Amino acid sequence: MESESLEMFWRAFQKVLCLGLFLLVCSSSRPLRSQIDYPWKDSYIGALDRMGWCGLVLAPSKDSAFAFRFKIEKNGEIADGDDLYYLVSEVGPNSPDGLYARVHFDLSLPFHQKQDTPILIKPAPKSDTLVLEWSRRDERTVIGRIRGPKYINIQLVQYFPWDFKGRYRLLPDGQVQGESRASKTIHSMLWTNRKGELVSESEGEEITLSFSQAEERVLYFVAGVGEDPDLLIKHIFRYKNQKTIDSFIEEERDRYLVKRVKVKGLYEGIPEAISNNVFWSVLYQPGSHRLYTPAGRERPSIFARPDGSPDHWQIFEWNSFFNTLGLAVESPKFALDGIKAVLETQYPNGNIPHWRSRFGGTPDRSQPPVGAYVVLKLFQKLGDMELLESAYPSLRKWHSFWKAKKANGQARRDGNGDGLLEWGSDRELLPDKLPPQEENVKGDQRAKWESGQEDLPNWDDAPFNNETGTLAMNCLDLNCLYAMDAWCLSQIASILNNHEEYQSYLDEYEKMKELINTRLWNQREGFYFDRYWDGRFSTRKAASNFYPLLARIPDDQRARLMVNKHLLNPKEFMGDWMIPSISRDDPAFKDQQSWRGAIWPPTNYLVYQGLKAYGFDVVASEFAKKSSALFLKSWENFQLCPENFDSRTGEAGGERYQSWGPLFALIGLEEYIDFTPWEGFRFGMINPEDDGTLSRIAIQGRTYDVEVDTNEVLLREEGKEIFAVDGGAVVRHFLYSENEVSFEIKSPEKRKVEIRFLKKGKYQLLVDNQLKPLFKGRSYKFILPEGDHSVLIQLLEELD
């Protein structure tokens, strides 16, 4: 009888581990709620124009938008648009519900220097700082204030962004009234507490007013939109008072501080750094009437149209997928909108392109296939079935794109037909008119652009085959990401009860895994490499050569060899600043530009996830510490969210504010708690170097707190302690419900575990496939020896 019970519990445990990959089973009495609600319906308000970081857009409908921005006049010079981008001195809070936002500018810096503008230790002196704060009050109204030095003039420009049309007029009382030219007329009204001096008026499409700061340092404003101009005037009247504006702004500032995800101690400041940066990157997508997150706010993030004029928006594939992970820390809505935006860039042949804009794109090439991984990870965190149902068809088409047959019968990115993939470009799909930056570009460069690592030394000696449209080299990174894509699609198909496609994708994953292990593993070097079609292994070792860990390609022995021989080798990748995009012993390492030695957010993030997938928790913690320290050094001292870092000095490089930069910081946050395709619900640390508490992180609508120190790992759900262990430990595949609690746990020493249940009852405990004595109560303590263990606790009988 005992053996039958043992078998029953063990089968149940295996099923729980599988289900734990997807959803937390929960009591219906515990309400679902998002981290920070988004209460608005149809209108978008925020700093949503790339050129208007110091300004606001009000977009009430798809065919109507109004905007105003502030220009700064100092000593006869004027800073506007990109000029102010380089003067930013604090990227402050920007609540996803729009109720509070703040940004600072250092006006002591010289104007018009662009990339040569000095980067100074922050904060800037108060006497030289311009501060813009605003708060959305309702569906169509925003209030704000801008405080600046007395030696400047503030110019307020009311304009129509992108290709929206309308007319503004200055009223006698100093207010600016606008009217859109759209299918339905919408009106706008902008009030300021001081009357400005009219500087210019461009046929009613743009009005510029100037305000001296000599006597008053603060300029207050109220802006609104509506269909009835008389009702709009009456509506905004309630806010036309300086004390009222001050009160609302300060109240919302304090309220946001309480609502935010917080870390105290270890990795303190990480959540704010993630959210401040990623939410200030969000822009409006004209034509689609929604928000999206570009590569950044700087000029190169949005390319020109083929005719050289500015495009309206631009979405880069893997940047955009990764950005949703940062958005999800505080806002499920923004994350879901980000997924929709990137999926809708898809071409009919399944290609989710390198980039696509309103008037252009790259039909010839894609970028690293990370979409299914990110979507599955978001689903695990949010529990939103609609996300999977809407995303799965596009992800399937994209996965098929890579091996789809071309007109000549060749699999698109399998030029030599051996089952392994290469980066490439479909010359026959290039548009007739190309944007300036893509004119006269050869196929090999387009293939390198597809890799997302366009100047990686791995590609230096890789021939490009014009007939196949691919590099003549099996590319390790692409094959691992493609295999990972297949595995994630199999899990999504399983959740959606599509068992045939689940098995098909799982079979493909196993096939790719075998090919990578057979063809791309160099036994002599103990490492995976790219391989030329003639059979030679490449000798270049890149950070992306660790992607096999992410896709769980190697067995445990090979995985340990990769980490011990290469990742932890100071001659290759280990160092104070890591992980370099190319190994330190590579001749190209000294270049330290772009992917030739610099440290990049996506590679650090994916390598970290690979280490956690194999349970290399101590190494992963060290990696998290280095990644977070690298980012925080630049963020706390200079308020930068850079594109990459020099791996010799840790200095920031590339663009100053890159939207996927917070991936470095996200690693530190996910050390506390995460939900991943391989590990399920995971929390805790093996040996935290400092005490730390993460508070108010949302997973599937519930708020969790995690405390770590050398003496305890503690998990709270909705403020109630549900799990504790008396020392460092990592818990994986954690499932907590009324009828069942299950998990895997790793610890370096013997540990006492305490679990509090949702119901008082009679329970059965199973540890490592061994039945333990029955027990009764609302909580239970038990001892586990050091090492890795699996635990299943089932409710047998509910007690009063």
Short mmCIF file of N, CA, C and O in Angstrom, two decimals, residues 285 288 290-293 313-322 324 334-356 366 368-376 378 384-399 485 489 492:
data_model
loop_
_atom_site.label_atom_id
_atom_site.label_comp_id
_atom_site.label_asym_id
_atom_site.label_seq_id
_atom_site.Cartn_x
_atom_site.Cartn_y
_atom_site.Cartn_z
N GLN A 285 3.07 55.97 -30.86
CA GLN A 285 3.19 55.40 -32.19
C GLN A 285 2.05 55.92 -33.08
O GLN A 285 0.96 55.35 -33.10
N SER A 288 -0.97 53.96 -35.21
CA SER A 288 -1.48 52.81 -34.45
C SER A 288 -2.18 53.23 -33.17
O SER A 288 -2.86 52.41 -32.54
N ARG A 290 -1.06 53.99 -30.05
CA ARG A 290 -0.65 53.26 -28.85
C ARG A 290 0.77 53.69 -28.52
O ARG A 290 1.41 54.46 -29.23
N LEU A 291 1.28 53.13 -27.41
CA LEU A 291 2.63 53.43 -26.97
C LEU A 291 3.57 52.31 -27.38
O LEU A 291 3.17 51.16 -27.52
N TYR A 292 4.83 52.65 -27.58
CA TYR A 292 5.86 51.66 -27.87
C TYR A 292 7.17 52.14 -27.28
O TYR A 292 7.28 53.30 -26.83
N THR A 293 8.16 51.29 -27.26
CA THR A 293 9.46 51.65 -26.69
C THR A 293 10.53 51.49 -27.74
O THR A 293 10.85 50.37 -28.14
N TRP A 313 8.15 56.72 -36.28
CA TRP A 313 8.47 55.78 -35.22
C TRP A 313 9.34 54.67 -35.80
O TRP A 313 9.40 54.49 -37.01
N GLN A 314 10.00 53.95 -34.92
CA GLN A 314 10.84 52.84 -35.37
C GLN A 314 10.95 51.80 -34.26
O GLN A 314 11.25 52.14 -33.11
N ILE A 315 10.69 50.56 -34.61
CA ILE A 315 10.73 49.45 -33.65
C ILE A 315 11.83 48.49 -34.06
O ILE A 315 11.83 47.96 -35.17
N PHE A 316 12.79 48.29 -33.16
CA PHE A 316 13.85 47.30 -33.35
C PHE A 316 13.44 46.01 -32.64
O PHE A 316 12.99 46.05 -31.48
N GLU A 317 13.64 44.90 -33.32
CA GLU A 317 13.06 43.64 -32.84
C GLU A 317 13.53 43.23 -31.45
O GLU A 317 12.76 43.24 -30.49
N TRP A 318 14.81 42.84 -31.31
CA TRP A 318 15.15 42.25 -30.02
C TRP A 318 15.25 43.31 -28.93
O TRP A 318 14.98 43.02 -27.76
N ASN A 319 15.56 44.56 -29.28
CA ASN A 319 15.47 45.63 -28.28
C ASN A 319 14.06 45.68 -27.70
O ASN A 319 13.87 45.77 -26.48
N SER A 320 13.06 45.65 -28.60
CA SER A 320 11.67 45.84 -28.17
C SER A 320 11.19 44.69 -27.30
O SER A 320 10.48 44.90 -26.31
N PHE A 321 11.53 43.46 -27.66
CA PHE A 321 11.15 42.33 -26.82
C PHE A 321 11.77 42.46 -25.42
O PHE A 321 11.08 42.29 -24.41
N PHE A 322 13.05 42.77 -25.36
CA PHE A 322 13.70 42.89 -24.06
C PHE A 322 13.14 44.05 -23.25
O PHE A 322 13.03 43.96 -22.02
N THR A 324 10.19 44.97 -22.89
CA THR A 324 8.96 44.60 -22.19
C THR A 324 9.25 43.99 -20.82
O THR A 324 8.41 44.08 -19.92
N PHE A 334 1.85 48.22 -20.12
CA PHE A 334 2.90 48.71 -21.01
C PHE A 334 3.66 47.54 -21.62
O PHE A 334 4.06 47.60 -22.79
N ALA A 335 3.89 46.49 -20.84
CA ALA A 335 4.60 45.32 -21.36
C ALA A 335 3.79 44.65 -22.47
O ALA A 335 4.33 44.29 -23.52
N LEU A 336 2.49 44.48 -22.25
CA LEU A 336 1.64 43.84 -23.24
C LEU A 336 1.53 44.69 -24.50
O LEU A 336 1.55 44.17 -25.63
N ASP A 337 1.43 46.01 -24.34
CA ASP A 337 1.40 46.89 -25.50
C ASP A 337 2.70 46.80 -26.29
O ASP A 337 2.72 46.87 -27.52
N GLY A 338 3.82 46.66 -25.56
CA GLY A 338 5.11 46.53 -26.22
C GLY A 338 5.20 45.27 -27.06
O GLY A 338 5.76 45.29 -28.16
N ILE A 339 4.66 44.17 -26.55
CA ILE A 339 4.64 42.92 -27.32
C ILE A 339 3.79 43.08 -28.58
O ILE A 339 4.19 42.68 -29.69
N LYS A 340 2.61 43.68 -28.44
CA LYS A 340 1.75 43.89 -29.61
C LYS A 340 2.44 44.74 -30.66
O LYS A 340 2.36 44.46 -31.86
N ALA A 341 3.13 45.78 -30.21
CA ALA A 341 3.78 46.70 -31.15
C ALA A 341 4.84 45.98 -31.98
O ALA A 341 4.91 46.16 -33.21
N VAL A 342 5.67 45.17 -31.34
CA VAL A 342 6.74 44.50 -32.10
C VAL A 342 6.18 43.38 -32.97
O VAL A 342 6.63 43.18 -34.11
N LEU A 343 5.17 42.65 -32.50
CA LEU A 343 4.59 41.58 -33.31
C LEU A 343 3.92 42.13 -34.56
O LEU A 343 3.92 41.48 -35.61
N GLU A 344 3.37 43.32 -34.47
CA GLU A 344 2.68 43.89 -35.62
C GLU A 344 3.62 44.46 -36.67
O GLU A 344 3.17 44.94 -37.71
N THR A 345 4.92 44.40 -36.41
CA THR A 345 5.88 44.77 -37.45
C THR A 345 6.10 43.62 -38.43
O THR A 345 6.80 43.78 -39.44
N GLN A 346 5.51 42.47 -38.17
CA GLN A 346 5.77 41.25 -38.95
C GLN A 346 5.33 41.40 -40.41
O GLN A 346 4.26 41.92 -40.70
N TYR A 347 6.19 40.93 -41.31
CA TYR A 347 5.86 40.89 -42.73
C TYR A 347 5.04 39.63 -43.03
O TYR A 347 5.06 38.67 -42.24
N PRO A 348 4.34 39.60 -44.17
CA PRO A 348 3.50 38.43 -44.49
C PRO A 348 4.26 37.10 -44.52
O PRO A 348 3.66 36.05 -44.25
N ASN A 349 5.57 37.11 -44.81
CA ASN A 349 6.33 35.86 -44.86
C ASN A 349 6.78 35.38 -43.48
O ASN A 349 7.52 34.40 -43.37
N GLY A 350 6.34 36.08 -42.43
CA GLY A 350 6.68 35.67 -41.07
C GLY A 350 7.82 36.44 -40.45
O GLY A 350 8.03 36.37 -39.24
N ASN A 351 8.57 37.18 -41.24
CA ASN A 351 9.73 37.92 -40.75
C ASN A 351 9.31 39.02 -39.78
O ASN A 351 8.57 39.94 -40.15
N ILE A 352 9.76 38.92 -38.53
CA ILE A 352 9.72 40.07 -37.62
C ILE A 352 11.06 40.75 -37.80
O ILE A 352 12.10 40.21 -37.42
N PRO A 353 11.07 41.93 -38.41
CA PRO A 353 12.30 42.46 -38.98
C PRO A 353 13.25 43.07 -37.95
O PRO A 353 12.87 43.41 -36.83
N HIS A 354 14.48 43.20 -38.40
CA HIS A 354 15.51 43.93 -37.67
C HIS A 354 14.93 45.24 -37.16
O HIS A 354 14.98 45.55 -35.97
N TRP A 355 14.34 46.03 -38.07
CA TRP A 355 13.60 47.21 -37.66
C TRP A 355 12.49 47.49 -38.66
O TRP A 355 12.57 47.12 -39.82
N ARG A 356 11.45 48.13 -38.16
CA ARG A 356 10.39 48.59 -39.03
C ARG A 356 9.88 49.93 -38.51
O ARG A 356 9.83 50.15 -37.29
N SER A 366 15.85 39.64 -40.41
CA SER A 366 15.22 39.66 -39.10
C SER A 366 16.29 40.04 -38.06
O SER A 366 17.23 40.78 -38.39
N PRO A 368 17.83 38.44 -33.79
CA PRO A 368 17.82 37.25 -32.93
C PRO A 368 16.42 36.87 -32.44
O PRO A 368 15.68 37.71 -31.91
N PRO A 369 16.03 35.61 -32.61
CA PRO A 369 14.68 35.16 -32.26
C PRO A 369 14.51 34.92 -30.75
O PRO A 369 14.58 33.79 -30.27
N VAL A 370 14.26 36.01 -30.04
CA VAL A 370 14.06 35.92 -28.59
C VAL A 370 12.60 36.09 -28.20
O VAL A 370 12.27 36.11 -27.02
N GLY A 371 11.71 36.20 -29.19
CA GLY A 371 10.32 36.54 -28.90
C GLY A 371 9.57 35.52 -28.07
O GLY A 371 8.89 35.88 -27.10
N ALA A 372 9.64 34.24 -28.42
CA ALA A 372 8.89 33.22 -27.68
C ALA A 372 9.39 33.13 -26.24
O ALA A 372 8.61 32.92 -25.30
N TYR A 373 10.71 33.28 -26.05
CA TYR A 373 11.29 33.25 -24.71
C TYR A 373 10.71 34.39 -23.87
O TYR A 373 10.26 34.19 -22.73
N VAL A 374 10.70 35.60 -24.41
CA VAL A 374 10.21 36.76 -23.66
C VAL A 374 8.71 36.64 -23.41
O VAL A 374 8.23 36.90 -22.30
N VAL A 375 7.95 36.23 -24.42
CA VAL A 375 6.50 36.10 -24.25
C VAL A 375 6.17 35.06 -23.19
O VAL A 375 5.30 35.28 -22.33
N LEU A 376 6.85 33.92 -23.22
CA LEU A 376 6.60 32.89 -22.21
C LEU A 376 6.97 33.40 -20.82
O LEU A 376 6.24 33.17 -19.85
N LEU A 378 6.99 36.53 -19.81
CA LEU A 378 5.98 37.50 -19.40
C LEU A 378 4.68 36.80 -18.97
O LEU A 378 4.05 37.20 -17.99
N ASP A 384 -1.42 36.02 -18.08
CA ASP A 384 -2.40 36.55 -19.03
C ASP A 384 -2.52 35.60 -20.23
O ASP A 384 -1.68 35.60 -21.13
N MET A 385 -3.59 34.80 -20.27
CA MET A 385 -3.79 33.85 -21.36
C MET A 385 -3.96 34.55 -22.70
O MET A 385 -3.56 34.04 -23.75
N GLU A 386 -4.57 35.72 -22.68
CA GLU A 386 -4.78 36.46 -23.93
C GLU A 386 -3.45 36.79 -24.59
O GLU A 386 -3.35 36.84 -25.82
N LEU A 387 -2.42 37.03 -23.79
CA LEU A 387 -1.09 37.28 -24.34
C LEU A 387 -0.63 36.10 -25.20
O LEU A 387 -0.18 36.29 -26.33
N LEU A 388 -0.75 34.89 -24.66
CA LEU A 388 -0.33 33.71 -25.42
C LEU A 388 -1.20 33.49 -26.65
O LEU A 388 -0.70 33.20 -27.74
N GLU A 389 -2.49 33.63 -26.48
CA GLU A 389 -3.41 33.37 -27.59
C GLU A 389 -3.18 34.34 -28.74
O GLU A 389 -3.29 33.96 -29.91
N SER A 390 -2.88 35.60 -28.42
CA SER A 390 -2.67 36.59 -29.48
C SER A 390 -1.27 36.52 -30.07
O SER A 390 -1.08 36.76 -31.27
N ALA A 391 -0.28 36.18 -29.26
CA ALA A 391 1.11 36.19 -29.72
C ALA A 391 1.51 34.91 -30.45
O ALA A 391 2.35 34.94 -31.35
N TYR A 392 0.93 33.78 -30.07
CA TYR A 392 1.38 32.48 -30.58
C TYR A 392 1.35 32.39 -32.11
O TYR A 392 2.34 31.93 -32.72
N PRO A 393 0.27 32.81 -32.80
CA PRO A 393 0.29 32.69 -34.27
C PRO A 393 1.44 33.46 -34.92
O PRO A 393 2.07 32.96 -35.85
N SER A 394 1.73 34.66 -34.43
CA SER A 394 2.84 35.45 -34.99
C SER A 394 4.18 34.80 -34.68
O SER A 394 5.08 34.78 -35.54
N LEU A 395 4.34 34.28 -33.48
CA LEU A 395 5.60 33.63 -33.11
C LEU A 395 5.82 32.37 -33.92
O LEU A 395 6.96 32.05 -34.30
N ARG A 396 4.75 31.62 -34.20
CA ARG A 396 4.86 30.42 -35.05
C ARG A 396 5.34 30.79 -36.45
O ARG A 396 6.23 30.14 -37.01
N LYS A 397 4.72 31.83 -37.02
CA LYS A 397 5.10 32.26 -38.37
C LYS A 397 6.55 32.71 -38.40
O LYS A 397 7.28 32.44 -39.36
N TRP A 398 6.97 33.41 -37.36
CA TRP A 398 8.36 33.89 -37.31
C TRP A 398 9.32 32.72 -37.21
O TRP A 398 10.36 32.70 -37.87
N HIS A 399 8.98 31.74 -36.39
CA HIS A 399 9.85 30.57 -36.26
C HIS A 399 9.99 29.86 -37.61
O HIS A 399 11.10 29.43 -37.99
N ASP A 485 13.84 28.97 -29.02
CA ASP A 485 12.56 29.40 -29.55
C ASP A 485 11.62 28.20 -29.73
O ASP A 485 10.44 28.26 -29.37
N LEU A 489 8.13 27.62 -27.74
CA LEU A 489 6.89 27.43 -28.50
C LEU A 489 6.20 26.12 -28.11
O LEU A 489 4.97 26.04 -28.08
N ILE A 492 4.36 26.89 -24.92
CA ILE A 492 3.18 27.72 -25.18
C ILE A 492 2.08 26.87 -25.81
O ILE A 492 0.90 26.97 -25.43
#
